[in-house]
Coordinates of C-alpha atoms and ligand atoms in Angstrom, one line a residue:
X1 CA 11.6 133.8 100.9
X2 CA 12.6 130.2 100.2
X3 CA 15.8 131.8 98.5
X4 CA 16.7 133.5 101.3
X5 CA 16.5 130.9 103.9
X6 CA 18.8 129.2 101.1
X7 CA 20.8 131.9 101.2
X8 CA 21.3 131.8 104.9
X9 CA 21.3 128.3 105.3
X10 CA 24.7 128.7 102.5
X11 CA 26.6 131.3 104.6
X12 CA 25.6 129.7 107.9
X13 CA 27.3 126.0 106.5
X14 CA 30.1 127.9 105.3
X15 CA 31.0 129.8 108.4
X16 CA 30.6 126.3 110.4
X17 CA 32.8 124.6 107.6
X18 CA 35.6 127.7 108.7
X19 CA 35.5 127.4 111.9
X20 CA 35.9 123.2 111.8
X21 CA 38.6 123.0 109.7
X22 CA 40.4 125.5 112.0
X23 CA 39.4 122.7 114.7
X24 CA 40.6 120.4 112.5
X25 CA 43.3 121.2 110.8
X26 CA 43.1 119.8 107.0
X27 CA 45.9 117.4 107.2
X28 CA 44.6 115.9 109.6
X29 CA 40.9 115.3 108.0
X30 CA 43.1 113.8 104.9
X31 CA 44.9 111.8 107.6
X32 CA 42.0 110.7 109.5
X33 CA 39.7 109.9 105.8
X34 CA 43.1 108.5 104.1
X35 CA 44.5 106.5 107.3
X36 CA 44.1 103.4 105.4
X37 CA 46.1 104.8 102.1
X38 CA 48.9 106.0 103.7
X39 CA 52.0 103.9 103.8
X40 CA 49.6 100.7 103.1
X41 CA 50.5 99.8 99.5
X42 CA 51.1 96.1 99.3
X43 CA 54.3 95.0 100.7
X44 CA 54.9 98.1 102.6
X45 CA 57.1 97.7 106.1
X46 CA 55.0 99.1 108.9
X47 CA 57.7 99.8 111.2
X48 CA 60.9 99.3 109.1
X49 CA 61.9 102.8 107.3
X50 CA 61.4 103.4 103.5
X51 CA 60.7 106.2 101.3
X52 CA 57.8 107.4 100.1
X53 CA 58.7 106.7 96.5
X54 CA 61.7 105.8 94.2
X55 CA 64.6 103.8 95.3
X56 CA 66.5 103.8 97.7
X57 CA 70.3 101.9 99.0
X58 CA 72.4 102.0 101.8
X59 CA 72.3 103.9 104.9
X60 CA 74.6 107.4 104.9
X61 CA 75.9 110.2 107.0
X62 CA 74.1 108.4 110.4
X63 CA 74.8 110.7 113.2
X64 CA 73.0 112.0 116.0
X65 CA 73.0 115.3 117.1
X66 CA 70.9 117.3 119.4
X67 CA 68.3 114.6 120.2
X68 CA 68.0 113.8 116.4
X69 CA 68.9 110.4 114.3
X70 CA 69.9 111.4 110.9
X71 CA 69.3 109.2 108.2
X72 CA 70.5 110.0 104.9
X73 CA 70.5 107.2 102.2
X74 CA 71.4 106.7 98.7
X75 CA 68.4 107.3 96.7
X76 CA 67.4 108.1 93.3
X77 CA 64.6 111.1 93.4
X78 CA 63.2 110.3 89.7
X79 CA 62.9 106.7 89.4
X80 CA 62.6 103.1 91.3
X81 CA 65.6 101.6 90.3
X82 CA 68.9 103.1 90.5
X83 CA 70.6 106.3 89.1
X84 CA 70.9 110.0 89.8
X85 CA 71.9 108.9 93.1
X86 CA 71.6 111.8 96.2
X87 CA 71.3 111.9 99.7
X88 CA 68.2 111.4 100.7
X89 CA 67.1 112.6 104.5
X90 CA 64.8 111.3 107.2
X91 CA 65.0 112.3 111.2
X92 CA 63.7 110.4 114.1
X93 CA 63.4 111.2 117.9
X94 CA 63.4 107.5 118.5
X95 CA 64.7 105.6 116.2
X96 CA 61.2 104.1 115.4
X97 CA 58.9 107.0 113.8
X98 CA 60.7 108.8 110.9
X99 CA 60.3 112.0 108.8
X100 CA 61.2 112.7 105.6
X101 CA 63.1 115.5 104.5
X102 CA 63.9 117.2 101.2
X103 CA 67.1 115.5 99.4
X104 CA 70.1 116.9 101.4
X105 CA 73.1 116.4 98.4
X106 CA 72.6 116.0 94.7
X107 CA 75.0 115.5 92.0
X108 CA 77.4 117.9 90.8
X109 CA 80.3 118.3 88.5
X110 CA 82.3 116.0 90.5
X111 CA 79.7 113.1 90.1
X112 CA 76.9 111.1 91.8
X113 CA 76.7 111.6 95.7
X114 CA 77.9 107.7 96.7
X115 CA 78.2 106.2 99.9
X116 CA 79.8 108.2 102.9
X117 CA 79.0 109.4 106.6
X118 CA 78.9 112.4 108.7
X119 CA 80.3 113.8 111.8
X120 CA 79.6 116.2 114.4
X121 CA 82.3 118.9 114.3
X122 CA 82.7 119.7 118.3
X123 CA 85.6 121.8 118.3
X124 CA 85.4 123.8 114.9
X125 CA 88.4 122.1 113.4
X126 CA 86.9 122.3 109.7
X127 CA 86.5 126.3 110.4
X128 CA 83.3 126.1 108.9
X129 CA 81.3 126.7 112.5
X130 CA 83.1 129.8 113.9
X131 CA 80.5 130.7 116.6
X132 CA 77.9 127.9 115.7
X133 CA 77.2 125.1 117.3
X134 CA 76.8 121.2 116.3
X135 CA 78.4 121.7 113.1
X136 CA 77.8 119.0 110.9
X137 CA 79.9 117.6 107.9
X138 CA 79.3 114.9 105.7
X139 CA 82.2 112.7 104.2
X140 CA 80.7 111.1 100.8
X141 CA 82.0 109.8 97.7
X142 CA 81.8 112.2 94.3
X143 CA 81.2 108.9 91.5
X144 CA 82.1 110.6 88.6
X145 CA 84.6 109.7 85.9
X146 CA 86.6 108.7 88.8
X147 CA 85.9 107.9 92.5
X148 CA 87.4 110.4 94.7
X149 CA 86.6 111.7 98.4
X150 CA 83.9 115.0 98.9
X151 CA 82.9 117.0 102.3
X152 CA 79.9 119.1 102.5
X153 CA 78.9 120.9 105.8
X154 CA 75.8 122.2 107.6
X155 CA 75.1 124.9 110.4
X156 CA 71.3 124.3 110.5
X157 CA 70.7 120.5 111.3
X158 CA 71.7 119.0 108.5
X159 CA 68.4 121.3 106.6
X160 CA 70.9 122.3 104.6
X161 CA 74.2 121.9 103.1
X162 CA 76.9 123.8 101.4
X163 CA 79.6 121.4 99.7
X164 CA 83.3 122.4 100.1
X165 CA 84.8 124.7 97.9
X166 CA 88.4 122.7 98.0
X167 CA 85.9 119.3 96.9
X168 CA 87.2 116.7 96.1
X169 CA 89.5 116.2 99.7
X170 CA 91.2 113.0 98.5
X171 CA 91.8 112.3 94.6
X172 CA 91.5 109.2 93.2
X173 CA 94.8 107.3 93.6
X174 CA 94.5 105.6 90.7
X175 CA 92.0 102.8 92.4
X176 CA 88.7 101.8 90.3
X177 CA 86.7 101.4 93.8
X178 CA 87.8 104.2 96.2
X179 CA 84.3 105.2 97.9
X180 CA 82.3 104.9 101.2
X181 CA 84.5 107.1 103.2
X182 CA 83.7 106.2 107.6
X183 CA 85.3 109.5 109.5
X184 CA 84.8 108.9 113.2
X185 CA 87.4 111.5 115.6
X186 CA 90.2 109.3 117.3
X187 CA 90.8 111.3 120.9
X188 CA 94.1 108.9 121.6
X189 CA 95.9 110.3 118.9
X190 CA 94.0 114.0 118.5
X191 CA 92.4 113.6 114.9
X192 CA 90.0 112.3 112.5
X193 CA 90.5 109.2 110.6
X194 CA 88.6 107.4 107.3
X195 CA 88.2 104.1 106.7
X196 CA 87.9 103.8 103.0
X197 CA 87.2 100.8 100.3
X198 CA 89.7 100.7 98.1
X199 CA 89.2 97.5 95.7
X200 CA 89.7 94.2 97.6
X201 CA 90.7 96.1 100.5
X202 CA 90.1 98.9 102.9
X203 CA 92.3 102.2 103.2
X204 CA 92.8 104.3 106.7
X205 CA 93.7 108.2 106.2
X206 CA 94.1 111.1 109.0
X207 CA 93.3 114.5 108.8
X208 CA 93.3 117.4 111.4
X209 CA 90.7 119.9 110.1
X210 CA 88.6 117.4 107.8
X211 CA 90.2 119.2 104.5
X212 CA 93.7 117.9 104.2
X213 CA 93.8 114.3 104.4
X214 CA 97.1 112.0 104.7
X215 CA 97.7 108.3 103.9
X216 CA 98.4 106.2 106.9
X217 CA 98.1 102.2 105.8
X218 CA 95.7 99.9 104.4
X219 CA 94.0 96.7 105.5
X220 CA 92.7 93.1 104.0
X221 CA 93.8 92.6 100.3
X222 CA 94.8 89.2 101.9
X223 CA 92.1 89.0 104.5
X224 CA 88.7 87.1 105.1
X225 CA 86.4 87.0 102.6
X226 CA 87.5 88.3 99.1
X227 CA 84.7 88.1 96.6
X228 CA 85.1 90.9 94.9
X229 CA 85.0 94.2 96.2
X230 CA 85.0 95.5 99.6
X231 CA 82.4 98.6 100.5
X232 CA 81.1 100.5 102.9
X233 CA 83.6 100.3 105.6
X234 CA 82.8 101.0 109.1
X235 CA 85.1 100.7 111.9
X236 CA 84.6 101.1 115.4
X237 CA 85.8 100.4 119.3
X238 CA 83.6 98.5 121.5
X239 CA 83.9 97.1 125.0
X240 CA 83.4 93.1 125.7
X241 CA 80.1 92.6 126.9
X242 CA 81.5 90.1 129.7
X243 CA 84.7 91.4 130.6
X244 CA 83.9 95.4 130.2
X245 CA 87.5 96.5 131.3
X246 CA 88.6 95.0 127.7
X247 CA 88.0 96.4 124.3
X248 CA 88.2 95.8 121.0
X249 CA 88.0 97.2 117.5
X250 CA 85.6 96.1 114.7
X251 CA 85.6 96.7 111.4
X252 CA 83.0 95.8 109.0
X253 CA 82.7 95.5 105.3
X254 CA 80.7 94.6 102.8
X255 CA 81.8 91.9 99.6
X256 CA 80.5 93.0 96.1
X257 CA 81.5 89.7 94.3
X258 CA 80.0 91.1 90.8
X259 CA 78.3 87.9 89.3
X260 CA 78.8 85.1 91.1
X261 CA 76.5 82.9 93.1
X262 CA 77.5 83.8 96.7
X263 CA 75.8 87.0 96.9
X264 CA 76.1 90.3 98.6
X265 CA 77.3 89.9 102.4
X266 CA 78.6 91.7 105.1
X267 CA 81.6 90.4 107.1
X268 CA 83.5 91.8 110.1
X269 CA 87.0 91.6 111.6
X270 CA 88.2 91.6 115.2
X271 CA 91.3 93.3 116.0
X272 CA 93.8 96.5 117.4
X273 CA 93.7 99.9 115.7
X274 CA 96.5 102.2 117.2
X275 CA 95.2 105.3 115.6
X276 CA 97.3 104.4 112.3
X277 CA 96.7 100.4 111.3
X278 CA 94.3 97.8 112.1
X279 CA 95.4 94.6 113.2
X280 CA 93.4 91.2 112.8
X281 CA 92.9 89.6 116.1
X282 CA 92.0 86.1 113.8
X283 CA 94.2 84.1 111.2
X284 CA 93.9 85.6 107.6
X285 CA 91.5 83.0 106.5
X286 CA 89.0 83.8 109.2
X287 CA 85.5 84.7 107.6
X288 CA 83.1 86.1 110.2
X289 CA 79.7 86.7 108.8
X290 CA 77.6 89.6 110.4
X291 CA 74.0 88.3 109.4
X292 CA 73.3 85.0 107.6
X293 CA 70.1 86.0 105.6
X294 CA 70.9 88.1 102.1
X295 CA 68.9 91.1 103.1
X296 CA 71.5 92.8 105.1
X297 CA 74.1 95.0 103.4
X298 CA 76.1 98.0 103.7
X299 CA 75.2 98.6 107.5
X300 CA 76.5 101.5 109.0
X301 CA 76.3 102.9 112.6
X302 CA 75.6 106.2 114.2
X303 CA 77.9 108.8 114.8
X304 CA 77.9 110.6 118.4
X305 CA 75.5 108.0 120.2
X306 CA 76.0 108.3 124.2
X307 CA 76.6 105.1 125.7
X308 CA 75.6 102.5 123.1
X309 CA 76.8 101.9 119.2
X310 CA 73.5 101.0 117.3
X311 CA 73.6 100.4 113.0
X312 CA 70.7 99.4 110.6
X313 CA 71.3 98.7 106.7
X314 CA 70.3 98.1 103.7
X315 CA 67.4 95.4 103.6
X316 CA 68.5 94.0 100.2
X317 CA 70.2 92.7 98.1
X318 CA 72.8 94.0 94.9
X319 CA 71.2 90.4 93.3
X320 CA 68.1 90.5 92.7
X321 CA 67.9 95.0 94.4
X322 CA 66.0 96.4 91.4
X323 CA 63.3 93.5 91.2
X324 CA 62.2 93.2 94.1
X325 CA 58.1 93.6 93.6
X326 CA 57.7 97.0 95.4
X327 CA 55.9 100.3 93.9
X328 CA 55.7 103.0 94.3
X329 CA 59.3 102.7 96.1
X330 CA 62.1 100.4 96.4
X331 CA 63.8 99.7 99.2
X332 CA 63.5 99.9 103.0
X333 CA 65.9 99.7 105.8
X334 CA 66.2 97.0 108.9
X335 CA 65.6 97.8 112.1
X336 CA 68.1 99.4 114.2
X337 CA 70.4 97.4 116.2
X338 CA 72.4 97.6 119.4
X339 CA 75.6 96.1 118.3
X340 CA 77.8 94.7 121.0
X341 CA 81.1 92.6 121.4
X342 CA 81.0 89.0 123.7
X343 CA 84.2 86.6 124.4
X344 CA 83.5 82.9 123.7
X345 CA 85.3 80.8 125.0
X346 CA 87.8 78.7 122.9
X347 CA 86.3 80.6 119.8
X348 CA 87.2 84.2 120.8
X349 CA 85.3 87.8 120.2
X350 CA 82.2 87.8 118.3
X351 CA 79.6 90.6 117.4
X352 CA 75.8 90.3 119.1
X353 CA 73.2 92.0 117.7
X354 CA 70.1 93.2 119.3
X355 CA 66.8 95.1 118.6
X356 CA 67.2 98.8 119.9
X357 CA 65.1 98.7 123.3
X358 CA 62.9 101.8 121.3
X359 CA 61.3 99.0 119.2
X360 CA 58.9 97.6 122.0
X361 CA 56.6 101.4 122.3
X362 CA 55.0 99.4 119.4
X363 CA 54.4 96.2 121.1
X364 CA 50.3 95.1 122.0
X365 CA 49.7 92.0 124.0
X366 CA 48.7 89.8 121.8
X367 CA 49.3 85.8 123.3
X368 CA 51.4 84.9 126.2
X369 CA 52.2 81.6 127.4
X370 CA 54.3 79.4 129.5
X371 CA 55.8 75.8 130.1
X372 CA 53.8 74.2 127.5
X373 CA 54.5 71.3 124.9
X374 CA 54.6 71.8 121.3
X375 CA 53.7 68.8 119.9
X376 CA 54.1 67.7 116.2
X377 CA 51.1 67.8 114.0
X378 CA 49.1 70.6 116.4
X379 CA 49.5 74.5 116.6
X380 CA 49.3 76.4 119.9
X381 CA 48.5 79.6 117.6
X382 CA 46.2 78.2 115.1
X383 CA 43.7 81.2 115.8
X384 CA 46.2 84.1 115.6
X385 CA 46.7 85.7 112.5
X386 CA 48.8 89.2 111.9
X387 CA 51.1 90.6 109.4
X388 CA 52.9 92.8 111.1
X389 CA 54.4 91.0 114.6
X390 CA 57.2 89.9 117.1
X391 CA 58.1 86.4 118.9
X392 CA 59.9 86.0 121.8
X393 CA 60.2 82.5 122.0
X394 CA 62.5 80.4 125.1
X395 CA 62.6 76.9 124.0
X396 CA 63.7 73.3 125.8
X397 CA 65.1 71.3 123.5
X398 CA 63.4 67.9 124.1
X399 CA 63.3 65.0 121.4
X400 CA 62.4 67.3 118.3
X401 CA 64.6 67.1 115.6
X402 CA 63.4 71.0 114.0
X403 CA 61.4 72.9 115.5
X404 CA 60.4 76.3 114.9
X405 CA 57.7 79.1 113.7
X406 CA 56.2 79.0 110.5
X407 CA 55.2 82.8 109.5
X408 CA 52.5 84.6 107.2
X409 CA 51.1 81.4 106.6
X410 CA 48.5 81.1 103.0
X411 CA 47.1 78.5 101.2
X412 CA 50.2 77.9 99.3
X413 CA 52.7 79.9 100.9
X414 CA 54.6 80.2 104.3
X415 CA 58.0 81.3 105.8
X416 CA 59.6 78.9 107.9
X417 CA 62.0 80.3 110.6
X418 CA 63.3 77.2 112.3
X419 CA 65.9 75.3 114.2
X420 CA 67.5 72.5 113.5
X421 CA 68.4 70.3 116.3
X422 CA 70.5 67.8 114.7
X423 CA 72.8 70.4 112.6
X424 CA 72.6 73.0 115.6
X425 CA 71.8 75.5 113.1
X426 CA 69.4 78.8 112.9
X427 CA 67.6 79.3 109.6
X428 CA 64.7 80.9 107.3
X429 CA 63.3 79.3 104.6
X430 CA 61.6 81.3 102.1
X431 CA 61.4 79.0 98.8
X432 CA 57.8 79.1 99.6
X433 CA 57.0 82.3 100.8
X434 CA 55.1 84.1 98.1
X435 CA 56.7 86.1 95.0
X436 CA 59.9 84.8 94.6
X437 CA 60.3 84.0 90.7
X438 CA 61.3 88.1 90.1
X439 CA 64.5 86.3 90.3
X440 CA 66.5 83.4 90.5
X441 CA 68.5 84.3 93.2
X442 CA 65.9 84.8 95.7
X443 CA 63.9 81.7 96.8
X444 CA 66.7 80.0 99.4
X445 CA 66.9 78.9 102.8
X446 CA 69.3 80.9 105.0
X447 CA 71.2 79.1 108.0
X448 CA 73.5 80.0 111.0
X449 CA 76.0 77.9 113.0
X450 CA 74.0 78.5 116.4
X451 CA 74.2 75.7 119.5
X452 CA 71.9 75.5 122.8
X453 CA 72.7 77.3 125.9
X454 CA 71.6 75.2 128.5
X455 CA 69.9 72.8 126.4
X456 CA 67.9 76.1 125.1
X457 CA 67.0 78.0 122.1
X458 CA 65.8 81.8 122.4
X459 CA 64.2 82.9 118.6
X460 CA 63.5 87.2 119.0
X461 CA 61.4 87.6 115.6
X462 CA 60.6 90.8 113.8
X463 CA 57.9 90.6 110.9
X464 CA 56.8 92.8 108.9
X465 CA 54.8 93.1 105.6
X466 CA 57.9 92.0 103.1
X467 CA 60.4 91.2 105.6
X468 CA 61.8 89.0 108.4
X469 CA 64.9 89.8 110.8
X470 CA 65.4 86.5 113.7
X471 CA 68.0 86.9 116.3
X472 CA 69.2 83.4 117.8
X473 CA 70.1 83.3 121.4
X474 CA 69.9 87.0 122.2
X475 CA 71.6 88.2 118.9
X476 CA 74.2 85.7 118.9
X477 CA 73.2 84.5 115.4
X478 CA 70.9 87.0 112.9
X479 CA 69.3 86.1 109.5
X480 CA 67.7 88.7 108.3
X481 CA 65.4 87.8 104.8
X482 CA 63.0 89.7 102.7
X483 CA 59.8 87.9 101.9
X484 CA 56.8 89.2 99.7
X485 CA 53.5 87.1 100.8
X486 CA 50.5 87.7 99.9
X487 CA 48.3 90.3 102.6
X488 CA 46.2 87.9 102.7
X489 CA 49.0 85.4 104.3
X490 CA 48.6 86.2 107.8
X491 CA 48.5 82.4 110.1
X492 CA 51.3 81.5 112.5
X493 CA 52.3 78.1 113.6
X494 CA 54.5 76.7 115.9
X495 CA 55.8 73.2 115.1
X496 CA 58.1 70.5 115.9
X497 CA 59.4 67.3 113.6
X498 CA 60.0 63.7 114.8
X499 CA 59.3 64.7 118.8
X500 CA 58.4 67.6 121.3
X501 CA 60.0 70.7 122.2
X502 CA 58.5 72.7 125.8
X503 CA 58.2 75.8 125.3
X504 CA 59.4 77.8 128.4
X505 CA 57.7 80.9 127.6
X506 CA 56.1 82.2 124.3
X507 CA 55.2 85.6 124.1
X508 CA 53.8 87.2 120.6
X509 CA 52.8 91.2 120.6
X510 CA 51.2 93.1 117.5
X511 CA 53.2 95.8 116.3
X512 CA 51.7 99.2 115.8
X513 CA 52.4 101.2 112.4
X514 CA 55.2 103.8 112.6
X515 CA 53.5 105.3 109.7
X516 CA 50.9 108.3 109.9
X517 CA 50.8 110.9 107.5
X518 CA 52.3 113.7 108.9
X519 CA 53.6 115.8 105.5
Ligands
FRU1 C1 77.0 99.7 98.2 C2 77.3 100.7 97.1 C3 78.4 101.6 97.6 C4 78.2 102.9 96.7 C5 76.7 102.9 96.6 C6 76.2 103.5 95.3 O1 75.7 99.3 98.1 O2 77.7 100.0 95.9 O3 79.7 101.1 97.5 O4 78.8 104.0 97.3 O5 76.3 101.6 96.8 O6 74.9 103.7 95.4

């Protein structure tokens, strides 16, 4: 008798057991007993994109299409450091919450998959879409014995892709570096055009159908700063924040100085492009620096954005890229910013970058205040404490001679992100900030040219787990530094040296976790 009520007991647990994980689906039991595991290995961004595992470099083939961000990036399926190098693939709705998906392009005869973008292919002009829709192709590099230009198309969303037939599109010319090809469609003159690195300078090519591809000129050998190598290109039009009727080009690249002390940047021009060259608006020796921290490289912006240009990159660093103290990945992404042009006067055109609006869905309350003094030797926020936060910070500039935040504060460790008020200058400080002896190259203090507007400074901080992006008077001046703190760093000061500074308003806000498992 006992048996039986066993028996029934069994079957009656299992049935219930059934029917709840229909309820429930499974995933979301893992989810909801794993919520803690998920994306929370130490040093892992909370709401900065990175893979699950394995290494990953610079942003590709960014386009948007169909209310869909693509991200692909270079990344290396079998291992954290680099090599094998595909396309990997993420999508977002908002810029914000990602998901992965499988690895769009391996390598093939023709190489490696390096560096390159992708379009949206309106009109059909490839011939690969006849009757399709949103027609996708992706302009990459094949890094095989020699560097040359690939395509590779998709009718599905980018799900999947078939690689040209006619591959590669543009042969090596007999340049070492020739990779990281930009294609954007120029409407003025009726056809697509590349921007290409080509050694210490960057190449422009047309083509009609995205197949045939012709030389048209070449830009920088003698321009800005040459350190090297150039790479990844982008190139772009923009309109002047303050005087809207008037536009400008941009270009960007990124310096590859090899060995040498000055590290991997990211500098920009101002000029004309007529469809066939690019003109610098600035004498030859003019170096304009898009981010001041190290932890910015090979940005690159969307493709097909109504209304707005936004770009993220690469938060790292060719220095010190495969050390960094992350498992089991290696690598992670900024956050995306609105990237706009503004005329200063007796200085002339000068990019501003901003957080993309998208960011604050993640924002909770956390202190506010107003018109109050920061006085040296106190801190207005010695009970907060967070890892994962953003400051939005208007400050008088009184008698202080630096003042500033100090950021995922420990016994031993802390990240300063100041101001100095004697130098005018914007900087972050991270010789202290936790694990910084991986290498040499890492423990440094970052500054930027910045002066008062109105006698006032405006600091817009992002932090995350292992990184901090600051934008100085809204986006005027960006320095943008990894950090790797111990999780158990997690105070916030506000200071001031040698006088007081009033703070106009403070405002600090949690951010939520883009993260959930949803595989
Ligand atoms: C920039 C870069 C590119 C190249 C890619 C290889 O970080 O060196 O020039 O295409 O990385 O992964």
């Amino acid at each position: 008798m006992q048996k039986h009520t066993t028996r029934i007991f069994v079957y009656a647990m299992s049935i219930l057991l059934f029917i709840v994980s229909f309820l429930y689906p499974i995933s979301d039991n893992v989810f909801a007993s794993s919520k803690n595991e998920y994306y929370n290995e130490t040093y892992r961004p909370q709401f900065h994109f990175s893979p699950k595992q394995n290494w990953i470099n610079d942003p590709n083939g960014l386009v948007y299409v169909n209310g869909e961000y693509h991200l692909f990036y270079q990344y290396n399926p079998f291992g954290n450091t680099w090599g094998n190098i595909s396309w990997g693939h993420a999508v977002s709705k908002d810029l914000v919450h990602w998901k992965h998906l499988p690895v769009a392009l391996k390598p093939d005869d023709l190489g490696m998959i390096f560096s390159g973008s992708a379009v949206v292919d309106k009109n059909n002009t490839s011939g690969f879409f006849k009757g399709k829709k949103d027609g996708l192709v992706a302009i990459y590099t094949s890094s095989g014995e020699t560097q040359q230009q690939s395509i590779a198309y998709s009718t599905d969303q980018g799900r999947t892709w078939t690689k040209y037939a006619g591959n590669p599109v543009i042969k090596n010319p007999g340049i070492k570096d020739f990779r990281d090809p930009k294609v954007f469609w120029h409407d003025e003159t009726n056809k697509w055009v590349m921007v290409v690195a080509a050694g210490n300078k960057a190449m422009f090519y047309s083509s009609k159908n995205l197949k045939g591809w012709a030389y048209m000129s070449e830009f920088g050998a003698e321009e800005g700063a040459q350190l090297g190598v150039w790479e990844m290109p982008d190139l772009f039009e923009l309109p002047i924040h303050n005087d809207p009727k008037k536009t400008k080009w941009f270009l960007k690249v990124n310096t590859n100085p090899g060995g040498t002390k000055e590290g991997y940047r990211s500098q920009y021009f101002i000029g004309e492009f007529d469809g066939t060259t690019f003109k610098n608006d600035n004498p030859p020796d003019t170096v304009l620096w898009t981010d001041y921290g190290k932890d910015f490289f090979a940005a690159q912006s969307w493709s097909n954005v109504p209304d707005r240009r936004i770009w993220i990159a690469w938060m790292n660093n060719w220095q010190y890229a495969e050390k960094i103290p992350t498992n089991p990945w290696r690598g992670s992404m900024t956050i995306p910013r609105e990237v706009t042009l503004i005329e200063i006067p007796n200085k002339g055109v000068r990019l501003i970058q901003k957080p993309v609006e998208e960011l604050k869905q993640l924002r909770k309350e956390k202190y506010m205040l107003k018109n109050q003094l920061v006085i040296p030797k106190t801190n207005l926020l010695s009970k907060i404490k967070d890892d994962t936060f953003e400051i939005v910070a208007k400050v008088e500039l009184d008698s202080a001679k630096e003042f500033g935040f100090k950021v995922r504060k420990g016994e031993k460790e802390e990240t300063i992100i100041g101001y100095d008020a004697v130098e005018n200058k914007l900087f972050v400080d991270r010789t202290s900030s936790g694990e910084t002896d991986f290498s040499e190259q890492f423990p440094e203090k970052f500054e930027a040219p910045l002066s008062p507007k109105d006698g006032k400074i405006k600091m817009h901080i992002f932090v995350d787990r292992s990184s901090v992006e600051v934008f100085g008077n809204d986006g005027k001046a960006v320095i943008t530094s990894r950090i790797f703190p111990s999780p158990k760093s997690q105070g916030i000061e506000v200071y001031s040296i040698d006088g007081n500074v009033k703070l106009n308003s403070l405002e600090v806000y949690d951010l939520k976790s883009v993260w959930k498992n949803n595989e």
